[in-house]
């Protein structure tokens, strides 16, 4: 596996890079962004994975996320992958919430999606291996967070891999695909009609079924158009309360679903991860 | 003159807005972005104008500039106008460095540009009036800065209007249009062949001809592809030294011409403006 450098720009004393490689998991080329802060030669830094939302690539958070100052301050590498396989040969859907840009961090089992839509394997296995081999990352100190569909990805991936991630947080996550139109459409399409199989892709169901995290940080805007129908933050709150799992869930007055919201709380989240990654 | 709200998003406790109006100066619709931090009812805040570079609209700095945290911290309004008139009836050029997206903050005198390309009047007169009437801005406390072509705009506008701006800074500015291909092309096109008329649009020439600022902050990346042929920062350094005008000109190792560079030093610049705007 060889990694191609698409671009590297100096920023906040470190390097913001974009890289491309042929993915075994998805059978396509995949691009991702990595910010590596300034560090001593030979040092290994904690690494934080950021999973993006519907329609996004690696570029949205790289351009609008405002994470580099805080990552430089805390000495943390940030990795931002794409949200789905890409390419002319990859099956797609005409809507923004399924197909390209909408991988939902699952391994699809249904046709025609099963061949390429393997974002779970990509994020859980292939990408960490690539990061470990090509960047100064301390893989014993990993954290994960994300936005919306990527918040769903971060929560479910962390819940399914106990002990792997020292810290988990989300901005406006989809907390229960079993209970919202985005989730129903995506999981029916990628995983099929058997809703029992969806539970490993549903943060609330995973908690109900026994998965635990030491703690959790969520910020959710109260002016978010998707809150009521799709995000349903209260379901996560209830799931955590039901099993006494610690969770800091903050409802933020006036904030919407955009990067104007995410960037506002980005430094908070990175500080929260830093506390856990560097302890 | 009525102002249309295109969008408003809550961010860093304040409001990031985009507004549209019909401009008397350019004879076109113009859009601009304004960030208003949280403030006490009735309070008037200092206002900082940010002028963008070639190819940009108001949106580039709004999305990639990372200014909201610092503006919120210091209680400063930031205004980001477009770089030229826009619209189907506005004359254009096929290249990126002339015509739409490349107004160079001049009042054009040559045809077919003279009718619409009046960005000097727009930035010096019309836009400040609109800001004063529609936002909680203290117009006795104005600052100005910009990037590349917008750095040229900030420097020349401030130098031509002594006392109006309490603070002036630039990222990678074009310091002497008389002495670079971008400047020669733009000023020949907009102002004509008589190079004596260009001097009021050339920061170095303005200083040579007697204009002064109390001080000045410039950051310039040493890995900037445009440094040698177009930007020529040393000419500004020499012009200031020749007349003992204070100027802090910092050459930054490894940084290029992009927003990865600008965002890195944005908080520094805003703090520098804040010190002068709030003293």
Coordinates of C-alpha atoms in Angstrom, one line a residue:
Chain A
X1 CA 0.0 0.0 0.0
X2 CA 1.6 3.3 -1.1
X3 CA 0.4 6.7 0.0
X4 CA 0.3 9.5 -2.4
X5 CA 0.6 13.1 -1.1
X6 CA -2.0 15.3 -2.7
X7 CA -1.0 18.5 -0.9
X8 CA 0.8 19.7 2.2
X9 CA 0.4 23.2 3.7
X10 CA 2.1 24.6 6.7
X11 CA -0.4 25.8 9.2
X12 CA -0.3 26.7 12.9
X13 CA 3.3 25.5 13.0
X14 CA 2.4 22.0 11.7
X15 CA 1.5 20.4 8.4
X16 CA -2.0 20.0 7.0
X17 CA -1.8 17.3 4.4
X18 CA -4.2 15.5 2.1
X19 CA -3.3 11.9 1.0
X20 CA -4.6 9.4 -1.4
X21 CA -4.3 5.6 -1.6
X22 CA -6.0 2.5 -3.0
X23 CA -8.2 1.0 -0.4
X24 CA -8.5 -2.7 0.1
X25 CA -11.7 -2.3 2.2
X26 CA -13.6 -0.3 -0.4
X27 CA -11.8 -1.3 -3.6
X28 CA -11.5 2.3 -4.6
X29 CA -9.1 5.2 -4.2
X30 CA -9.7 6.9 -0.9
X31 CA -8.5 10.4 0.2
X32 CA -8.1 11.6 3.7
X33 CA -6.7 14.7 5.5
X34 CA -4.2 14.6 8.4
X35 CA -2.9 17.5 10.5
X36 CA 0.4 16.8 12.3
X37 CA 1.4 19.5 14.8
X38 CA 5.0 20.6 15.3
X39 CA 6.7 18.0 17.5
X40 CA 10.1 16.8 18.6
X41 CA 11.9 14.4 16.3
X42 CA 10.9 10.8 17.0
X43 CA 7.9 11.8 19.2
X44 CA 4.6 10.0 18.8
X45 CA 1.5 12.0 19.2
X46 CA -2.1 11.0 20.3
X47 CA -4.4 10.7 17.3
X48 CA -8.0 11.9 16.9
X49 CA -10.2 10.6 14.2
X50 CA -12.9 13.0 12.9
X51 CA -15.8 11.5 10.9
X52 CA -17.8 13.8 8.7
X53 CA -21.5 14.1 8.0
X54 CA -23.7 13.5 4.9
X55 CA -22.4 15.1 1.7
X56 CA -19.0 15.8 3.1
X57 CA -15.5 14.7 2.0
X58 CA -12.3 15.1 4.1
X59 CA -12.2 18.7 2.9
X60 CA -15.2 20.2 4.8
X61 CA -13.8 20.0 8.3
X62 CA -10.3 20.7 7.0
X63 CA -11.4 24.0 5.6
X64 CA -14.2 25.0 8.1
X65 CA -13.6 23.0 11.2
X66 CA -11.0 25.4 12.9
X67 CA -9.3 22.5 14.7
X68 CA -5.6 23.2 13.9
X69 CA -5.0 25.8 16.6
X70 CA -6.3 23.4 19.4
X71 CA -4.5 20.4 17.9
X72 CA -1.3 22.4 17.8
X73 CA -1.8 23.6 21.3
X74 CA -2.4 20.1 22.7
X75 CA 0.0 18.2 20.3
X76 CA -2.7 16.0 18.8
X77 CA -2.8 14.6 15.2
X78 CA -6.2 14.9 13.6
X79 CA -7.3 12.5 10.8
X80 CA -10.3 13.3 8.6
X81 CA -11.4 10.5 6.2
X82 CA -14.0 10.7 3.4
X83 CA -17.6 9.6 4.1
X84 CA -17.9 7.0 1.4
X85 CA -16.2 5.3 -1.5
X86 CA -15.9 7.4 -4.6
X87 CA -15.4 6.9 -8.3
X88 CA -17.4 6.3 -11.5
X89 CA -17.7 2.6 -10.9
X90 CA -19.1 3.0 -7.4
X91 CA -22.9 2.6 -7.3
X92 CA -24.7 5.7 -6.2
X93 CA -28.2 7.1 -5.4
X94 CA -29.7 10.3 -6.7
X95 CA -30.4 11.6 -3.2
X96 CA -27.8 13.2 -0.8
X97 CA -28.6 10.8 2.1
X98 CA -27.7 7.5 0.4
X99 CA -24.8 6.3 -1.7
X100 CA -21.8 8.5 -2.3
X101 CA -21.2 10.9 0.5
X102 CA -23.4 8.8 2.8
X103 CA -21.6 5.6 3.7
X104 CA -23.0 5.7 7.3
X105 CA -19.8 3.9 8.5
X106 CA -21.3 0.5 7.9
X107 CA -20.1 -2.6 6.0
X108 CA -22.9 -3.1 3.5
X109 CA -24.3 -6.6 2.9
X110 CA -26.9 -5.8 0.3
X111 CA -26.3 -5.5 -3.5
X112 CA -25.1 -3.4 -5.3
X113 CA -23.5 -1.8 -2.2
X114 CA -21.6 -4.6 -0.6
X115 CA -18.6 -4.5 -2.8
X116 CA -17.5 -0.9 -2.1
X117 CA -19.5 0.5 0.8
X118 CA -17.3 -0.9 3.6
X119 CA -16.6 2.2 5.6
X120 CA -16.8 0.3 8.9
X121 CA -13.8 -1.9 7.9
X122 CA -12.1 1.1 6.4
X123 CA -12.3 3.3 9.6
X124 CA -11.9 0.5 12.1
X125 CA -9.0 -1.4 10.4
X126 CA -7.5 -0.1 7.3
X127 CA -7.2 3.6 8.0
X128 CA -5.6 3.2 11.5
X129 CA -3.0 0.8 10.0
X130 CA -2.2 3.4 7.4
X131 CA -1.9 6.1 10.0
X132 CA 0.3 4.0 12.3
X133 CA 2.7 3.2 9.4
X134 CA 2.9 6.7 7.9
X135 CA 2.5 9.3 10.6
X136 CA 4.1 9.9 14.0
X137 CA 1.0 8.6 15.8
X138 CA 0.8 6.8 19.2
X139 CA -1.9 4.2 18.5
X140 CA -2.2 3.5 22.2
X141 CA -3.7 7.0 22.5
X142 CA -6.6 7.2 20.0
X143 CA -9.8 9.3 20.2
X144 CA -12.7 9.6 17.9
X145 CA -15.4 12.2 17.2
X146 CA -17.6 13.3 14.4
X147 CA -20.6 15.3 13.1
X148 CA -24.1 14.2 12.4
X149 CA -23.8 10.9 10.4
X150 CA -20.1 11.1 11.5
X151 CA -21.2 11.5 15.1
X152 CA -23.2 8.3 14.6
X153 CA -20.0 6.7 13.2
X154 CA -17.9 7.8 16.1
X155 CA -20.3 6.6 18.7
X156 CA -21.0 3.2 17.2
X157 CA -17.4 2.5 16.3
X158 CA -16.2 3.4 19.8
X159 CA -19.0 1.4 21.5
X160 CA -18.2 -1.7 19.4
X161 CA -14.4 -1.5 20.1
X162 CA -14.2 -1.1 23.9
X163 CA -10.8 0.1 25.1
X164 CA -9.6 1.1 21.6
X165 CA -10.6 4.8 21.9
X166 CA -9.7 6.7 25.1
X167 CA -12.2 9.5 24.2
X168 CA -15.4 9.8 22.2
X169 CA -17.4 12.9 21.4
X170 CA -19.9 14.1 18.8
X171 CA -21.4 17.2 17.3
X172 CA -25.1 16.8 16.6
X173 CA -24.9 13.1 16.1
X174 CA -27.6 10.7 14.6
X175 CA -28.0 8.7 17.8
X176 CA -30.4 6.1 16.7
X177 CA -30.7 5.1 13.0
X178 CA -33.4 2.6 14.0
X179 CA -35.5 5.6 14.9
X180 CA -35.1 8.2 12.1
X181 CA -35.7 8.4 8.4
X182 CA -32.0 8.9 7.4
X183 CA -31.1 5.7 9.4
X184 CA -34.1 3.7 8.1
X185 CA -33.3 4.4 4.5
X186 CA -29.5 3.8 4.9
X187 CA -29.7 0.7 6.9
X188 CA -32.5 -0.8 4.8
X189 CA -30.4 -0.1 1.7
X190 CA -27.0 -1.2 3.0
X191 CA -27.9 -4.0 5.6
X192 CA -31.3 -5.1 4.5
X193 CA -34.8 -5.5 6.1
X194 CA -33.8 -7.4 9.2
X195 CA -33.7 -4.7 11.9
X196 CA -32.0 -7.0 14.4
X197 CA -28.9 -6.6 12.2
X198 CA -29.1 -2.8 12.5
X199 CA -28.5 -2.8 16.2
X200 CA -24.7 -2.9 15.9
X201 CA -25.0 0.4 13.9
X202 CA -27.2 2.2 16.4
X203 CA -25.6 3.9 19.4
X204 CA -28.7 3.6 21.6
X205 CA -29.2 0.0 20.8
X206 CA -25.5 -0.9 21.4
X207 CA -25.8 0.7 24.9
X208 CA -29.1 -1.1 25.5
X209 CA -27.4 -4.3 24.5
X210 CA -24.5 -3.8 26.9
X211 CA -21.8 -1.7 25.2
X212 CA -20.3 1.0 27.4
X213 CA -18.0 3.9 27.2
X214 CA -16.2 5.5 30.2
X215 CA -17.8 8.8 29.2
X216 CA -19.0 10.8 26.3
X217 CA -19.3 14.5 25.2
X218 CA -22.1 15.7 22.9
X219 CA -23.0 19.2 21.7
X220 CA -26.3 19.7 20.0
X221 CA -27.7 22.9 18.7
X222 CA -31.3 23.8 19.6
X223 CA -31.8 25.6 16.3
X224 CA -30.7 22.5 14.3
X225 CA -33.4 21.8 11.7
X226 CA -32.7 18.1 11.9
X227 CA -33.0 17.8 15.7
X228 CA -36.6 16.7 16.0
X229 CA -37.0 14.3 13.1
X230 CA -33.5 12.9 12.6
X231 CA -31.1 13.4 15.5
X232 CA -33.3 12.9 18.5
X233 CA -30.6 13.6 21.1
X234 CA -33.0 12.7 23.9
X235 CA -32.8 9.0 22.9
X236 CA -29.1 9.0 23.7
X237 CA -29.6 10.8 26.9
X238 CA -32.2 8.2 27.9
X239 CA -30.1 5.2 26.8
X240 CA -27.2 6.5 29.0
X241 CA -29.4 7.3 32.0
X242 CA -31.0 3.9 31.8
X243 CA -27.7 2.1 32.4
X244 CA -25.9 4.8 34.4
X245 CA -23.4 5.5 31.7
X246 CA -21.8 8.9 32.2
X247 CA -22.5 11.3 29.3
X248 CA -22.2 15.1 29.0
X249 CA -24.9 16.1 26.6
X250 CA -25.1 19.9 26.1
X251 CA -28.0 21.5 24.3
X252 CA -26.8 24.8 22.8
X253 CA -29.2 27.6 22.4
X254 CA -29.4 29.2 18.9
X255 CA -26.9 26.9 17.1
X256 CA -27.8 25.1 13.9
X257 CA -26.3 22.0 12.1
X258 CA -23.5 23.9 10.2
X259 CA -19.8 24.3 10.6
X260 CA -20.5 27.7 12.3
X261 CA -21.8 25.5 15.1
X262 CA -19.1 22.8 14.9
X263 CA -16.2 25.3 14.8
X264 CA -17.6 27.1 17.9
X265 CA -17.2 24.0 20.0
X266 CA -14.3 22.4 18.3
X267 CA -11.6 23.7 20.7
X268 CA -13.8 22.5 23.6
X269 CA -14.0 19.0 22.2
X270 CA -10.3 18.8 21.4
X271 CA -9.4 19.9 24.9
X272 CA -11.8 17.3 26.3
X273 CA -10.1 14.6 24.1
X274 CA -6.6 15.9 25.1
X275 CA -7.4 15.5 28.8
X276 CA -8.2 11.8 28.2
X277 CA -5.6 11.1 25.5
X278 CA -2.7 12.6 27.5
X279 CA -3.6 11.4 31.0
Chain B
X1 CA -30.9 51.6 0.4
X2 CA -32.3 48.4 1.8
X3 CA -30.3 45.5 3.0
X4 CA -31.4 41.9 2.4
X5 CA -30.4 39.2 4.8
X6 CA -29.0 36.2 2.8
X7 CA -28.2 34.1 5.9
X8 CA -27.4 34.4 9.6
X9 CA -25.8 31.6 11.7
X10 CA -25.0 31.7 15.3
X11 CA -21.2 31.2 15.8
X12 CA -18.9 31.7 18.8
X13 CA -21.7 33.4 20.7
X14 CA -22.4 36.0 18.0
X15 CA -24.0 36.1 14.5
X16 CA -22.2 35.4 11.2
X17 CA -24.4 37.1 8.6
X18 CA -24.3 37.5 4.8
X19 CA -26.2 40.5 3.4
X20 CA -27.0 41.8 -0.1
X21 CA -27.9 45.2 -1.4
X22 CA -27.9 47.3 -4.6
X23 CA -24.8 49.4 -4.7
X24 CA -24.8 52.9 -5.9
X25 CA -21.0 52.8 -6.4
X26 CA -20.9 49.8 -8.6
X27 CA -24.4 49.8 -10.1
X28 CA -24.8 46.2 -9.2
X29 CA -25.9 44.0 -6.4
X30 CA -23.2 43.5 -3.8
X31 CA -22.9 40.9 -1.1
X32 CA -20.8 41.1 2.1
X33 CA -20.3 39.1 5.3
X34 CA -20.5 40.6 8.8
X35 CA -19.7 38.9 12.1
X36 CA -21.2 40.6 15.1
X37 CA -20.0 39.2 18.5
X38 CA -22.3 38.9 21.5
X39 CA -22.6 42.4 23.1
X40 CA -24.6 44.3 25.6
X41 CA -27.8 45.9 24.3
X42 CA -27.0 49.3 22.9
X43 CA -23.3 48.8 22.8
X44 CA -21.2 49.9 19.8
X45 CA -18.3 47.8 18.9
X46 CA -15.1 48.5 17.0
X47 CA -15.2 47.4 13.3
X48 CA -12.5 45.7 11.3
X49 CA -12.7 45.6 7.5
X50 CA -11.1 42.6 5.8
X51 CA -10.4 42.8 2.1
X52 CA -9.9 39.6 0.2
X53 CA -7.6 38.6 -2.6
X54 CA -7.9 37.6 -6.2
X55 CA -10.7 35.2 -7.1
X56 CA -12.3 35.5 -3.7
X57 CA -15.8 36.6 -2.6
X58 CA -16.9 37.4 0.9
X59 CA -17.2 33.7 1.5
X60 CA -13.5 32.6 1.5
X61 CA -12.5 34.3 4.7
X62 CA -15.9 33.7 6.2
X63 CA -15.4 29.9 5.8
X64 CA -11.6 29.5 6.1
X65 CA -10.3 32.6 7.9
X66 CA -10.9 31.5 11.5
X67 CA -11.5 35.0 12.8
X68 CA -14.7 34.5 14.9
X69 CA -13.0 33.2 18.0
X70 CA -10.7 36.2 18.2
X71 CA -13.4 38.7 17.2
X72 CA -15.7 37.3 19.9
X73 CA -12.9 37.5 22.5
X74 CA -12.0 41.1 21.7
X75 CA -15.6 42.3 20.9
X76 CA -14.9 43.4 17.4
X77 CA -17.2 43.4 14.3
X78 CA -15.6 42.0 11.2
X79 CA -16.8 43.0 7.7
X80 CA -15.8 41.1 4.6
X81 CA -16.9 42.6 1.3
X82 CA -16.6 41.0 -2.2
X83 CA -13.6 41.8 -4.4
X84 CA -15.4 43.2 -7.5
X85 CA -18.8 43.9 -8.9
X86 CA -20.7 40.8 -10.1
X87 CA -23.5 40.0 -12.5
X88 CA -24.1 39.1 -16.1
X89 CA -24.0 42.7 -17.3
X90 CA -20.7 43.4 -15.7
X91 CA -17.7 43.3 -18.1
X92 CA -15.2 40.6 -17.4
X93 CA -11.9 39.1 -18.5
X94 CA -11.1 35.5 -19.2
X95 CA -8.2 35.5 -16.7
X96 CA -8.4 35.3 -12.9
X97 CA -6.3 38.4 -12.3
X98 CA -8.5 41.0 -14.1
X99 CA -12.2 41.7 -14.2
X100 CA -14.6 39.8 -11.9
X101 CA -12.9 38.8 -8.6
X102 CA -10.1 41.2 -9.3
X103 CA -11.3 44.7 -8.6
X104 CA -8.0 45.8 -7.1
X105 CA -9.9 48.3 -4.9
X106 CA -9.7 51.1 -7.5
X107 CA -12.2 53.4 -9.2
X108 CA -11.7 52.5 -12.9
X109 CA -11.5 55.3 -15.4
X110 CA -11.1 53.2 -18.6
X111 CA -13.8 51.7 -20.7
X112 CA -15.6 49.3 -20.4
X113 CA -14.6 49.1 -16.7
X114 CA -15.4 52.6 -15.4
X115 CA -19.1 52.1 -15.0
X116 CA -19.0 49.1 -12.5
X117 CA -15.5 48.7 -11.2
X118 CA -15.6 51.3 -8.5
X119 CA -14.4 49.3 -5.5
X120 CA -12.5 52.2 -4.1
X121 CA -15.7 54.3 -3.7
X122 CA -17.5 51.2 -2.5
X123 CA -15.0 50.4 0.3
X124 CA -14.2 53.9 1.3
X125 CA -17.6 55.4 1.2
X126 CA -20.7 53.3 0.5
X127 CA -19.9 50.2 2.6
X128 CA -18.9 52.1 5.8
X129 CA -22.2 54.1 5.6
X130 CA -24.2 50.8 5.3
X131 CA -22.3 49.3 8.2
X132 CA -22.8 52.4 10.4
X133 CA -26.6 52.4 9.7
X134 CA -27.3 48.7 10.0
X135 CA -24.9 47.3 12.6
X136 CA -23.8 48.2 16.2
X137 CA -20.5 49.6 14.9
X138 CA -18.5 52.4 16.5
X139 CA -17.3 54.2 13.3
X140 CA -14.7 56.1 15.4
X141 CA -13.0 52.8 15.9
X142 CA -12.3 51.3 12.5
X143 CA -9.4 49.1 11.4
X144 CA -8.6 47.6 8.0
X145 CA -6.7 44.5 6.8
X146 CA -6.6 42.2 3.9
X147 CA -4.8 39.4 2.0
X148 CA -2.8 39.7 -1.2
X149 CA -4.8 42.0 -3.5
X150 CA -6.8 42.8 -0.4
X151 CA -3.6 43.6 1.5
X152 CA -2.9 46.1 -1.3
X153 CA -6.4 47.4 -0.8
X154 CA -6.1 47.8 2.9
X155 CA -2.7 49.5 2.8
X156 CA -3.6 52.0 0.0
X157 CA -7.1 52.8 1.4
X158 CA -5.6 53.4 4.9
X159 CA -2.7 55.5 3.5
X160 CA -5.1 57.7 1.5
X161 CA -7.4 58.3 4.5
X162 CA -5.2 59.4 7.3
X163 CA -6.9 59.2 10.7
X164 CA -9.8 57.1 9.5
X165 CA -8.4 53.7 10.4
X166 CA -6.8 53.3 13.8
X167 CA -5.1 50.1 12.7
X168 CA -3.8 48.6 9.5
X169 CA -2.4 45.2 8.7
X170 CA -2.0 42.7 5.8
X171 CA -1.3 39.1 5.0
X172 CA 1.0 38.7 2.0
X173 CA 0.0 42.0 0.4
X174 CA 0.8 43.2 -3.1
X175 CA 2.9 46.2 -1.9
X176 CA 3.6 47.9 -5.3
X177 CA 1.3 47.4 -8.3
X178 CA 3.7 49.7 -10.2
X179 CA 6.3 46.9 -9.9
X180 CA 4.6 43.6 -10.5
X181 CA 2.8 41.9 -13.4
X182 CA -0.6 41.7 -11.5
X183 CA -0.4 45.4 -10.8
X184 CA 0.7 46.5 -14.3
X185 CA -2.1 44.5 -15.9
X186 CA -4.8 45.7 -13.5
X187 CA -3.9 49.4 -13.4
X188 CA -3.2 49.6 -17.2
X189 CA -6.7 48.1 -17.7
X190 CA -8.6 50.1 -15.1
X191 CA -6.7 53.4 -14.9
X192 CA -4.9 53.6 -18.3
X193 CA -1.3 54.0 -19.5
X194 CA -0.3 57.1 -17.4
X195 CA 1.7 55.6 -14.6
X196 CA 1.6 58.8 -12.6
X197 CA -2.1 58.1 -12.0
X198 CA -1.2 54.7 -10.5
X199 CA 0.7 56.2 -7.6
X200 CA -2.5 56.6 -5.4
X201 CA -3.0 52.8 -5.8
X202 CA 0.5 51.8 -4.8
X203 CA 1.4 51.6 -1.1
X204 CA 5.1 52.2 -1.6
X205 CA 4.5 55.2 -3.9
X206 CA 2.0 56.7 -1.5
X207 CA 4.5 56.4 1.3
X208 CA 7.2 57.9 -1.0
X209 CA 4.8 60.7 -1.8
X210 CA 4.2 61.6 1.9
X211 CA 1.4 59.4 3.2
X212 CA 2.0 57.9 6.6
X213 CA 0.5 55.4 9.0
X214 CA 1.3 55.3 12.8
X215 CA 2.3 51.7 12.4
X216 CA 1.7 48.6 10.3
X217 CA 1.7 44.8 10.7
X218 CA 2.5 42.5 7.8
X219 CA 2.9 38.7 7.8
X220 CA 4.4 37.1 4.6
X221 CA 5.1 33.5 4.1
X222 CA 8.6 32.5 2.7
X223 CA 7.1 29.6 0.8
X224 CA 4.6 31.8 -1.0
X225 CA 4.9 31.2 -4.7
X226 CA 4.0 34.8 -5.5
X227 CA 6.6 36.4 -3.2
X228 CA 9.3 37.0 -5.7
X229 CA 7.5 38.0 -8.8
X230 CA 4.3 39.7 -7.5
X231 CA 4.4 40.6 -3.8
X232 CA 8.0 41.8 -3.3
X233 CA 7.6 42.6 0.4
X234 CA 11.1 44.1 0.6
X235 CA 9.8 47.1 -1.4
X236 CA 7.4 48.0 1.4
X237 CA 10.1 47.4 4.0
X238 CA 12.4 49.8 2.1
X239 CA 9.7 52.4 1.6
X240 CA 9.0 52.4 5.3
X241 CA 12.7 52.5 6.3
X242 CA 13.4 55.4 3.9
X243 CA 10.9 57.6 5.7
X244 CA 11.2 56.1 9.2
X245 CA 7.6 54.9 9.2
X246 CA 7.2 52.1 11.9
X247 CA 6.3 48.8 10.3
X248 CA 6.4 45.2 11.7
X249 CA 7.0 43.0 8.7
X250 CA 7.4 39.3 9.6
X251 CA 8.7 36.8 7.2
X252 CA 7.2 33.4 8.1
X253 CA 9.3 30.3 7.3
X254 CA 7.4 27.6 5.4
X255 CA 4.1 29.4 4.9
X256 CA 2.4 29.7 1.5
X257 CA -0.2 32.1 0.1
X258 CA -3.3 30.1 1.3
X259 CA -5.8 30.4 4.1
X260 CA -3.7 27.8 5.9
X261 CA -1.3 30.6 6.3
X262 CA -3.8 33.4 6.9
X263 CA -5.8 31.5 9.6
X264 CA -2.5 30.7 11.4
X265 CA -1.8 34.4 12.0
X266 CA -5.5 35.7 12.0
X267 CA -5.7 35.8 15.9
X268 CA -2.4 37.7 16.1
X269 CA -3.7 40.3 13.7
X270 CA -7.0 40.7 15.4
X271 CA -5.3 41.1 18.8
X272 CA -3.0 43.7 17.2
X273 CA -6.0 45.6 15.8
X274 CA -7.9 45.2 19.2
X275 CA -5.0 46.8 21.0
X276 CA -5.3 49.9 18.8
X277 CA -9.1 49.9 18.4
X278 CA -9.8 49.7 22.1
X279 CA -7.1 52.0 23.5

